[in-house]
Coordinates of C-alpha atoms in Angstrom, one line a residue:
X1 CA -15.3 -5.2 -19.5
X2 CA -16.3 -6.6 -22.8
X3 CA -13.5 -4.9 -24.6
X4 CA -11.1 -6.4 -22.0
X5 CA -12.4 -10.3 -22.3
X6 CA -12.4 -9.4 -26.4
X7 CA -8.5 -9.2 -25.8
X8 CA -7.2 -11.9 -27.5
X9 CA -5.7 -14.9 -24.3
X10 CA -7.4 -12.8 -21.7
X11 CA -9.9 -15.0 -20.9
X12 CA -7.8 -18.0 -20.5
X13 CA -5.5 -15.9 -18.4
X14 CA -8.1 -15.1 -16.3
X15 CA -9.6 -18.5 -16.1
X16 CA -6.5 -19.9 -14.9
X17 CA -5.7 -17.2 -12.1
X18 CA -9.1 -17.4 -10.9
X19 CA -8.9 -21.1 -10.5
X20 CA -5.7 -21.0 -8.6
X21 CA -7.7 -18.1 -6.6
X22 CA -10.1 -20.0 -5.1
X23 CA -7.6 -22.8 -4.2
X24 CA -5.8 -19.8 -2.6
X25 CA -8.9 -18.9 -1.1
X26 CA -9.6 -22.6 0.6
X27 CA -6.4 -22.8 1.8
X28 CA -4.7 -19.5 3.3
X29 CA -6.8 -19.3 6.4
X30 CA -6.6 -23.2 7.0
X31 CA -2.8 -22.7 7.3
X32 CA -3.2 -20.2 10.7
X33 CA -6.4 -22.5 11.7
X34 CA -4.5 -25.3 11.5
X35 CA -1.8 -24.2 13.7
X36 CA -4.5 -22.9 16.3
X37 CA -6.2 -26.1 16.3
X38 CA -2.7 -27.6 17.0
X39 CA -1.1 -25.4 19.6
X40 CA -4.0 -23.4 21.1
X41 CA -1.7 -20.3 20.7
X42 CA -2.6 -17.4 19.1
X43 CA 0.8 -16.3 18.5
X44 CA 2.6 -19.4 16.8
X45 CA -1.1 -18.7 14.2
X46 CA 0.1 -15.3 14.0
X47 CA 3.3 -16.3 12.9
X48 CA 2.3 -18.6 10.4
X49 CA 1.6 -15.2 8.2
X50 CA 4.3 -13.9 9.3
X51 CA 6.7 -17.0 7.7
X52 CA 4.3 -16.4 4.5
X53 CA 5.2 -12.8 4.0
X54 CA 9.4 -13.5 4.8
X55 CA 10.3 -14.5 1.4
X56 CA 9.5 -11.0 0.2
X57 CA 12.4 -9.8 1.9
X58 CA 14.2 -11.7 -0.8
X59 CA 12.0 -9.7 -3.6
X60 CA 14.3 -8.0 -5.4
X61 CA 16.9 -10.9 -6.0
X62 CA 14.0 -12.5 -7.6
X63 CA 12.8 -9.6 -9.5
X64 CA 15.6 -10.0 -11.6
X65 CA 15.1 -13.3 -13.0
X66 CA 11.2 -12.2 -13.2
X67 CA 12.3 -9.7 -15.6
X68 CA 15.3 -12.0 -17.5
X69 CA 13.1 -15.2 -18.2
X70 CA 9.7 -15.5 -20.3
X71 CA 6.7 -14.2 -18.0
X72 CA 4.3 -17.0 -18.9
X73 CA 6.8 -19.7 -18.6
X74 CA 7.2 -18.2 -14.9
X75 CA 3.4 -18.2 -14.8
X76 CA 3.4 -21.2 -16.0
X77 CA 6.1 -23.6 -13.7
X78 CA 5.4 -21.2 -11.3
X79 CA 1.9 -23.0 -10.6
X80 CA 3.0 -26.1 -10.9
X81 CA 5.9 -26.0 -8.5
X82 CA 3.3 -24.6 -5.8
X83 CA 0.8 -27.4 -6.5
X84 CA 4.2 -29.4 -5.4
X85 CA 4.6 -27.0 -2.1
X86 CA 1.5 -27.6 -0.9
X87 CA 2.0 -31.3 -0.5
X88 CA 3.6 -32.0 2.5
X89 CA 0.6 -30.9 4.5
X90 CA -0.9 -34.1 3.6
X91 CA 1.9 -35.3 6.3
X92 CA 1.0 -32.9 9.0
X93 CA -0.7 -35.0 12.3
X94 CA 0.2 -33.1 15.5
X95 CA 1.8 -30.1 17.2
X96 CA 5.0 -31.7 16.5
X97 CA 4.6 -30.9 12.7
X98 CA 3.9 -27.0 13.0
X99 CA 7.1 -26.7 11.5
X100 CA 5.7 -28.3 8.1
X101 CA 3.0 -26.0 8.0
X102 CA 4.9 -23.1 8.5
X103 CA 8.0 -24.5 5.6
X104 CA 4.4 -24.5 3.4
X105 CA 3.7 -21.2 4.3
X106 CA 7.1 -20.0 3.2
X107 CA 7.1 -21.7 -0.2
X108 CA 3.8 -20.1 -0.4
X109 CA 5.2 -17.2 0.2
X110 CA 7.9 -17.2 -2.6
X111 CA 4.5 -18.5 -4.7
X112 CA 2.9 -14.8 -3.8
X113 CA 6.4 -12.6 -4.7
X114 CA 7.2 -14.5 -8.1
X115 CA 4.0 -15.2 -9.7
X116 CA 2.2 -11.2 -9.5
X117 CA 5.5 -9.8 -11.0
X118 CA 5.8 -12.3 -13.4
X119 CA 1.5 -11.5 -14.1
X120 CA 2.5 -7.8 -14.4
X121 CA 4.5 -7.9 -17.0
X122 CA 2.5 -10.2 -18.7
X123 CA -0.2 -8.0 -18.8
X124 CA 1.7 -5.2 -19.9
X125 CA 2.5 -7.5 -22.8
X126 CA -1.3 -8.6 -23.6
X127 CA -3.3 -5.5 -22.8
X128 CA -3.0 -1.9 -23.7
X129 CA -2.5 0.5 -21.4
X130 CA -6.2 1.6 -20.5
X131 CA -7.7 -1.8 -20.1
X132 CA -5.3 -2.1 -17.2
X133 CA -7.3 -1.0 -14.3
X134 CA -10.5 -3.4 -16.1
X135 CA -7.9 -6.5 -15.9
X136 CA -6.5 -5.4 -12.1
X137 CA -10.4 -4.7 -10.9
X138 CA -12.1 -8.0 -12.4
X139 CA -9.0 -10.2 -10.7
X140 CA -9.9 -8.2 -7.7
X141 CA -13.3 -8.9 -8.3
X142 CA -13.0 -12.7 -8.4
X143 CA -10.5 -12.7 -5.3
X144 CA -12.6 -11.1 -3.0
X145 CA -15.6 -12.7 -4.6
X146 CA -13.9 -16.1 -3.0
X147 CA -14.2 -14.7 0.3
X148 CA -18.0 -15.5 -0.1
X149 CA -17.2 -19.3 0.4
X150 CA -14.0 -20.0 -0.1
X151 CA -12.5 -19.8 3.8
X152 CA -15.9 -21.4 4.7
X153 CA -15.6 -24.7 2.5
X154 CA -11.7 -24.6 3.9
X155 CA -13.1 -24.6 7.3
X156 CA -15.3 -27.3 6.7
X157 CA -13.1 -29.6 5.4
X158 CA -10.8 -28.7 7.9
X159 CA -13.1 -29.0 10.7
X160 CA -14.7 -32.8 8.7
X161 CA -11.8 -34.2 6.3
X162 CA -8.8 -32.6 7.9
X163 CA -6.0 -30.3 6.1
X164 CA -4.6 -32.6 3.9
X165 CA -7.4 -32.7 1.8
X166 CA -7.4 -29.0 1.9
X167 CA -4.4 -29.2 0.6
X168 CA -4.7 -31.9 -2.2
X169 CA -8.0 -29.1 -3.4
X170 CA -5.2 -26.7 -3.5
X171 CA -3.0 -28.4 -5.7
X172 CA -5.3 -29.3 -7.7
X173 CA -6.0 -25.5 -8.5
X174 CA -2.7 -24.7 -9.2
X175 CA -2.2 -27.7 -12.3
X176 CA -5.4 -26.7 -13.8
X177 CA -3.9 -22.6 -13.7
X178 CA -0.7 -23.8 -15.5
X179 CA -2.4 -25.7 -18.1
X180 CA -4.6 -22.8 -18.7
X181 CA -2.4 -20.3 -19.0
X182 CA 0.8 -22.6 -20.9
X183 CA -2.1 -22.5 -23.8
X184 CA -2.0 -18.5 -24.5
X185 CA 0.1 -17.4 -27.4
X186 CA 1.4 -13.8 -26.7
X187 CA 4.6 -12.2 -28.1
X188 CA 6.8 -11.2 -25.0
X189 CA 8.5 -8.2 -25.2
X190 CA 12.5 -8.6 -25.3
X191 CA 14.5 -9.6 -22.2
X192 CA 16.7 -6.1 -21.1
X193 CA 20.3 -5.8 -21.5
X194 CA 21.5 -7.9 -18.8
X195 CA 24.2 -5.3 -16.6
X196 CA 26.1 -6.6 -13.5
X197 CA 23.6 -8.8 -10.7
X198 CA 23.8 -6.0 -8.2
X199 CA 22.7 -3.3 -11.1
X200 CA 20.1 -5.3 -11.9
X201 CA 19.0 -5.7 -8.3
X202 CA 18.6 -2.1 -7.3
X203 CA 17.3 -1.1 -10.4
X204 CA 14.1 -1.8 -9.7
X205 CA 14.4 0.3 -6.3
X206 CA 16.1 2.9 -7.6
X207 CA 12.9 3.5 -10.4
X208 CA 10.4 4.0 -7.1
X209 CA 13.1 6.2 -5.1
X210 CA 13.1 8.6 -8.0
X211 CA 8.8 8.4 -9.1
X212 CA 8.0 11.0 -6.9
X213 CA 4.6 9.4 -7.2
X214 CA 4.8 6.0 -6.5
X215 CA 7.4 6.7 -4.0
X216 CA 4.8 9.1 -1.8
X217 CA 1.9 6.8 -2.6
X218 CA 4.1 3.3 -1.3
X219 CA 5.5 5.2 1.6
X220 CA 1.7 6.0 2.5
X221 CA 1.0 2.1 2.2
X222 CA 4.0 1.3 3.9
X223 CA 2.8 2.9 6.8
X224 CA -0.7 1.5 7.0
X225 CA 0.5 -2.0 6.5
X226 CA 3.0 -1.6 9.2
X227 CA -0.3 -2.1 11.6
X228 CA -2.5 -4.1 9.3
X229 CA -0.3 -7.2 10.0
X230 CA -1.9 -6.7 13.5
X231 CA -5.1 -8.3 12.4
X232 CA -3.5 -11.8 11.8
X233 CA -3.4 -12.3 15.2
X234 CA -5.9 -10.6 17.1
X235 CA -8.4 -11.6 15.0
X236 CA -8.4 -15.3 17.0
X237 CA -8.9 -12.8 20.4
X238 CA -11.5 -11.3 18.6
X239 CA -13.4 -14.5 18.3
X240 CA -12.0 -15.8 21.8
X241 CA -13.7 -12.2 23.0
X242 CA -17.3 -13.1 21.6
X243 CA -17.0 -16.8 22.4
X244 CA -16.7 -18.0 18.7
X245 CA -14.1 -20.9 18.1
X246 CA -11.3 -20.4 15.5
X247 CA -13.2 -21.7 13.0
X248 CA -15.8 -18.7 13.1
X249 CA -13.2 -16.5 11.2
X250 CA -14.0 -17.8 8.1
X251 CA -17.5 -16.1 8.7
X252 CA -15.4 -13.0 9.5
X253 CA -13.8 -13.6 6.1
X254 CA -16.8 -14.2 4.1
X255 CA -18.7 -11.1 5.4
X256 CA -15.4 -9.1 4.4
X257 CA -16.0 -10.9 1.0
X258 CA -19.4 -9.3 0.3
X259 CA -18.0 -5.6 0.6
X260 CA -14.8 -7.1 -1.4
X261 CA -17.2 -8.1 -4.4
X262 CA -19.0 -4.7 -4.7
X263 CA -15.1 -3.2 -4.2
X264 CA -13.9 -4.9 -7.0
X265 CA -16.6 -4.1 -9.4
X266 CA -16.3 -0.5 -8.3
X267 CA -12.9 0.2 -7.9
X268 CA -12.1 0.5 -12.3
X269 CA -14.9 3.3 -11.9
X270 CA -13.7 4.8 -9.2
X271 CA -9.7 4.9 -10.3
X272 CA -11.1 6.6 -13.5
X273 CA -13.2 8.9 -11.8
X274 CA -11.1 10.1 -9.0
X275 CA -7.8 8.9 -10.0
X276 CA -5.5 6.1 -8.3
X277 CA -4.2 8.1 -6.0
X278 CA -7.4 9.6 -4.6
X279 CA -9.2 5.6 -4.8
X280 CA -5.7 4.4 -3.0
X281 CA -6.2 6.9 0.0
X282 CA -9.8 6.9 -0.2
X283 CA -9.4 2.7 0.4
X284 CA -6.9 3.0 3.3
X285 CA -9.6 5.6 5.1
X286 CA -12.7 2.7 4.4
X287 CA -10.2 0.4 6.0
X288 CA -9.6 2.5 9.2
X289 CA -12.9 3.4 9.7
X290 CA -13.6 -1.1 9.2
X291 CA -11.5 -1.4 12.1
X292 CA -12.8 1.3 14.5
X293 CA -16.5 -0.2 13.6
X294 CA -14.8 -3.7 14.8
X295 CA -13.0 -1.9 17.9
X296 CA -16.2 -0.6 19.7
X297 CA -18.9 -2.9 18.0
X298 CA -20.8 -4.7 21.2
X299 CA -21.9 -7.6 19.2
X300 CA -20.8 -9.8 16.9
X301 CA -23.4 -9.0 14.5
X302 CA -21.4 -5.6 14.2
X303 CA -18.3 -6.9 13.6
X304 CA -19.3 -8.6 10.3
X305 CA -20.6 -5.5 9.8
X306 CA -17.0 -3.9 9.8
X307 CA -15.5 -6.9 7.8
X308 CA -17.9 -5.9 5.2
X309 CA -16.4 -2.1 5.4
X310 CA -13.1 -3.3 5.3
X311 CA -13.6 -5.7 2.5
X312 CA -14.8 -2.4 0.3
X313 CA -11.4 -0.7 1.3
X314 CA -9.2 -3.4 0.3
X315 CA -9.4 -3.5 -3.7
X316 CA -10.3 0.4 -3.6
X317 CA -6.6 0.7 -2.1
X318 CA -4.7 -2.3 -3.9
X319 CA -6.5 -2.2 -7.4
X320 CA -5.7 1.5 -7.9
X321 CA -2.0 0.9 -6.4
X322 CA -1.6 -1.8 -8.7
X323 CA -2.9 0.3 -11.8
X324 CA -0.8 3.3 -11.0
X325 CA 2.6 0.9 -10.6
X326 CA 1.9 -0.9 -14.3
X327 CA 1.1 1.8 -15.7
X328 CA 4.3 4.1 -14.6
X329 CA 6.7 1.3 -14.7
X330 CA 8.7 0.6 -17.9
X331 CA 7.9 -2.8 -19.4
X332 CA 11.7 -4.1 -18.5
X333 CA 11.5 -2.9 -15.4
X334 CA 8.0 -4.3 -14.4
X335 CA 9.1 -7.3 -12.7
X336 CA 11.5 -5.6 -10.5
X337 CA 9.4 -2.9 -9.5
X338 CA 7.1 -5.4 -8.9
X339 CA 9.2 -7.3 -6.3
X340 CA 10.8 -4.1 -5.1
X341 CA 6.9 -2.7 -4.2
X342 CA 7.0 -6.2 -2.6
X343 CA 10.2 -6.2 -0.4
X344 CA 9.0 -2.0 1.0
X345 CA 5.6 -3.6 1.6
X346 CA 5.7 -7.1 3.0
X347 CA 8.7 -5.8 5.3
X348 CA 6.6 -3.6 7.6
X349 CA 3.8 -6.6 7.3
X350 CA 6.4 -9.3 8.4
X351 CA 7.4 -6.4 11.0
X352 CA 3.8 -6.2 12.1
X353 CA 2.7 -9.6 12.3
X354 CA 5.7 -10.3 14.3
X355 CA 5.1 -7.4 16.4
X356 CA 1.2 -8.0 16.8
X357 CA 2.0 -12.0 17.8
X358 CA 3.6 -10.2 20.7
X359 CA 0.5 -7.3 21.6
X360 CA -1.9 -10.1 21.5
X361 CA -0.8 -11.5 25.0
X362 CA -0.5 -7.8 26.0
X363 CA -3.0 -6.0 25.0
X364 CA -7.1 -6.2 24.4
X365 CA -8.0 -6.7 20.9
X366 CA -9.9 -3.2 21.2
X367 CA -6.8 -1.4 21.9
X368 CA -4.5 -3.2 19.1
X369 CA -7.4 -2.2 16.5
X370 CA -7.1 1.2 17.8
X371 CA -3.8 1.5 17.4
X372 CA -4.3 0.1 13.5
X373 CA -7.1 2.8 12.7
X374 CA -5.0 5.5 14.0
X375 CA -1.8 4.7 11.8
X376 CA -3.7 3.2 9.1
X377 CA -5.3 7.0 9.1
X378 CA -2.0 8.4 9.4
X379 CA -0.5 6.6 6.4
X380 CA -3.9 8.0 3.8
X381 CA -3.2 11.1 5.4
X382 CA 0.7 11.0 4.3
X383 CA -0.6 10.4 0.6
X384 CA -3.0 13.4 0.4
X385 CA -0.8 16.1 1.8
X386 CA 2.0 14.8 -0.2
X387 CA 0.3 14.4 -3.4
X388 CA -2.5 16.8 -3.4
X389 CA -1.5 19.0 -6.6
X390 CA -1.5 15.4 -8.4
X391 CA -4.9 14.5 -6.7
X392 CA -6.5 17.7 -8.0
X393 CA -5.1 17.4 -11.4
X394 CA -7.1 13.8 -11.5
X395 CA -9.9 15.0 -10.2
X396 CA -9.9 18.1 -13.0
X397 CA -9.2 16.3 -15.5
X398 CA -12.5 14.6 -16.9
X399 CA -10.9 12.4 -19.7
X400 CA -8.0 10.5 -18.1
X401 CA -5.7 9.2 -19.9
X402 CA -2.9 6.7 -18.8
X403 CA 0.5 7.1 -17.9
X404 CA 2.9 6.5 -20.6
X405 CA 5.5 4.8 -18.7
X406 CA 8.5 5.9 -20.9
X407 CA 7.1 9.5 -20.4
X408 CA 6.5 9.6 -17.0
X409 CA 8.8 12.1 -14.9
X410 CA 11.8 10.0 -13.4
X411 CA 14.3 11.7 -11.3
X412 CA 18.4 10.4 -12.7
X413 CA 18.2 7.6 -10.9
X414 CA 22.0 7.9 -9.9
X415 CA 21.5 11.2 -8.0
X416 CA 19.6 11.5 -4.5
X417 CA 17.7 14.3 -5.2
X418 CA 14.0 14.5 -5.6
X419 CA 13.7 12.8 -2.5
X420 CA 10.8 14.7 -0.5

């Protein structure tokens, strides 16, 4: 890690992500809270996620313009337009304005598709190559770290203040990440040849269609994260279950913090150990195993046990995926692969959080979580079959070395085969 903060405007990078983090990390599960509080329905809570994750079905029309305009001016305006998204929640009073929070959780939602491409390609820029995974594991690292206290001080100035000062915190967070990072000097590489909009567009797809790798290892993710939207809104039954008040899942969030923290200071060793492949699978079966812990746990005191476990999958699985997509992905293509990886993953999330608003009122929380261990199983399962002769190269190979993304093997991306 000292090598990576020696990098020259790392450290104020990082210093102004992780401030925005931890306004990110007050704020996010106020939003569904706050609608709860509001409505008493655990469905119109679910659904606040669900509005958060929408504007990645737009991904790839703004992948375009992530990849035509300067990366830290996106950074940049980026955070300050979200400091002005957040705002209007300081005008939220009753049930009546749901519909503020969820407009909010929308904007937010643009906030989360336009800002990590732009990042990606801005690290591409500023780091080499095998720092990477360091960069993707330390901003992990801090994330999940914010899961310690972050949705606990949101809760309590929920539950004392009320959500508009929540939201004022927030937007504080995202000015002081603009001016942090509007003071790095980096040379950017050159915007691509600009083609037609609709080239442009699908360009970004078409690069994942044809990486055998990344295709296999996204459709694998794909299918876990078309049940792990289920959480969103079964977690409120969860607490309704054990006689906690909505306010208790911040205490499910912090607990799933702690196993985050030693994730993310594991997860660069572990991608260089085993590979990303291996540490993306390996994540996704820590996950499922979380959830059955959660499913059969008697107590609450088991639970939080669980959120620990799953907290340990999640930057195993998203930290190595993240590496393995930089480090493939041409530096003009970054921020369309970026979004692209957004639109194929946040669609089966918006499916599944729309879908799991609907099993809450029908089914037991036990019985949704089993259903998520079993696909979430099924989708690690789809990465190692598919990619084992990749898998046992990484795991052979004690040196690694990374990807050179002009050298990687990519299929003509005008022809349909390589498909399987």
């Amino acid at each position: 890690m000292r090598k990576l903060f020696a990098q020259p405007g790392f450290p104020r990078l990082f210093g102004g992500l992780s401030t925005s983090m931890l306004g990110d990390s007050v704020m996010l599960l106020v939003l569904s809270m706050w609608v709860k509080t509001l409505t008493d329905s655990n469905a119109m809570a679910g659904l606040t996620f669900f509005f958060m994750v929408l504007p990645a079905l737009g991904a790839p029309l703004l992948g375009v313009w992530v990849d035509r305009l300067p990366r830290k001016a996106i950074l940049v305006w980026g955070n300050f337009a979200s400091a002005a998204a957040v705002l209007p929640l300081v005008l939220v009073r009753d049930a009546n304005d749901v519909w503020l929070i969820w407009v909010v959780a929308f904007l937010y939602g643009v906030s989360f598709v336009v800002l990590p491409a732009a990042l990606n390609g801005l690290l591409k820029d500023l780091l080499p190559d095998e720092l990477l995974v360091d960069a993707n594991s330390s901003l992990a690292t801090i994330k999940e770290g914010y899961r310690l206290f972050g949705p606990l001080v949101g809760a309590a100035i929920f539950a004392t203040a009320g959500g508009w000062l929540v939201a004022v915190v927030d937007a504080g967070t995202f000015v002081i990440a603009g001016l942090l990072i509007a003071t790095i000097t980096i040379t950017e590489a050159p915007a691509p040849a600009k083609h037609t909009f609709r080239e442009d567009v699908l360009e970004g797809v078409r690069f994942l269609v044809n990486d055998r790798v990344l295709r296999h290892v996204l459709l694998g993710l794909a299918i876990s994260i078309l049940v792990i939207g289920f959480f969103e809104s079964s977690i409120y039954a969860l607490m309704d279950a054990f006689g906690k008040p909505p306010t208790f899942s911040g205490v499910f969030v912090t607990c799933q913090g702690v196993g985050a923290v030693m994730g993310g200071l594991t997860a660069s060793r572990a991608v260089r150990r085993l590979g990303e492949i291996a540490t993306c699978a390996l994540g996704l079966t820590a996950l499922a195993a979380a959830t059955i812990v959660c499913a059969a746990a008697p107590s609450i005191v088991l639970v939080l046990v669980g959120a620990g476990i799953c907290g340990v999958g999640l930057p195993w699985t998203f930290v190595a995926f993240t590496t393995l997509m930089q480090r493939r992905s041409p530096g003009h293509l970054i921020g369309r692969v970026s979004t692209a990886v957004e639109v194929l993953v946040s669609t089966p999330q918006a499916i599944s959080l729309a879908i799991g608003s609907l099993l809450v009122s029908l089914l037991s929380y036990r019985q949704i979580f089993a259903i998520i261990a079993t696909v979430i199983l099924l989708g690690a399962l789809q990465i190692v079959l598919t990619l084992r002769r990749e898998i046992r190269a990484d795991l052979t190979t004690s040196d690694r070395h990374p990807v050179d993304p002009v050298a990687a093997p990519e299929a003509d991306p005008t022809s349909g085969a390589d498909l399987l």
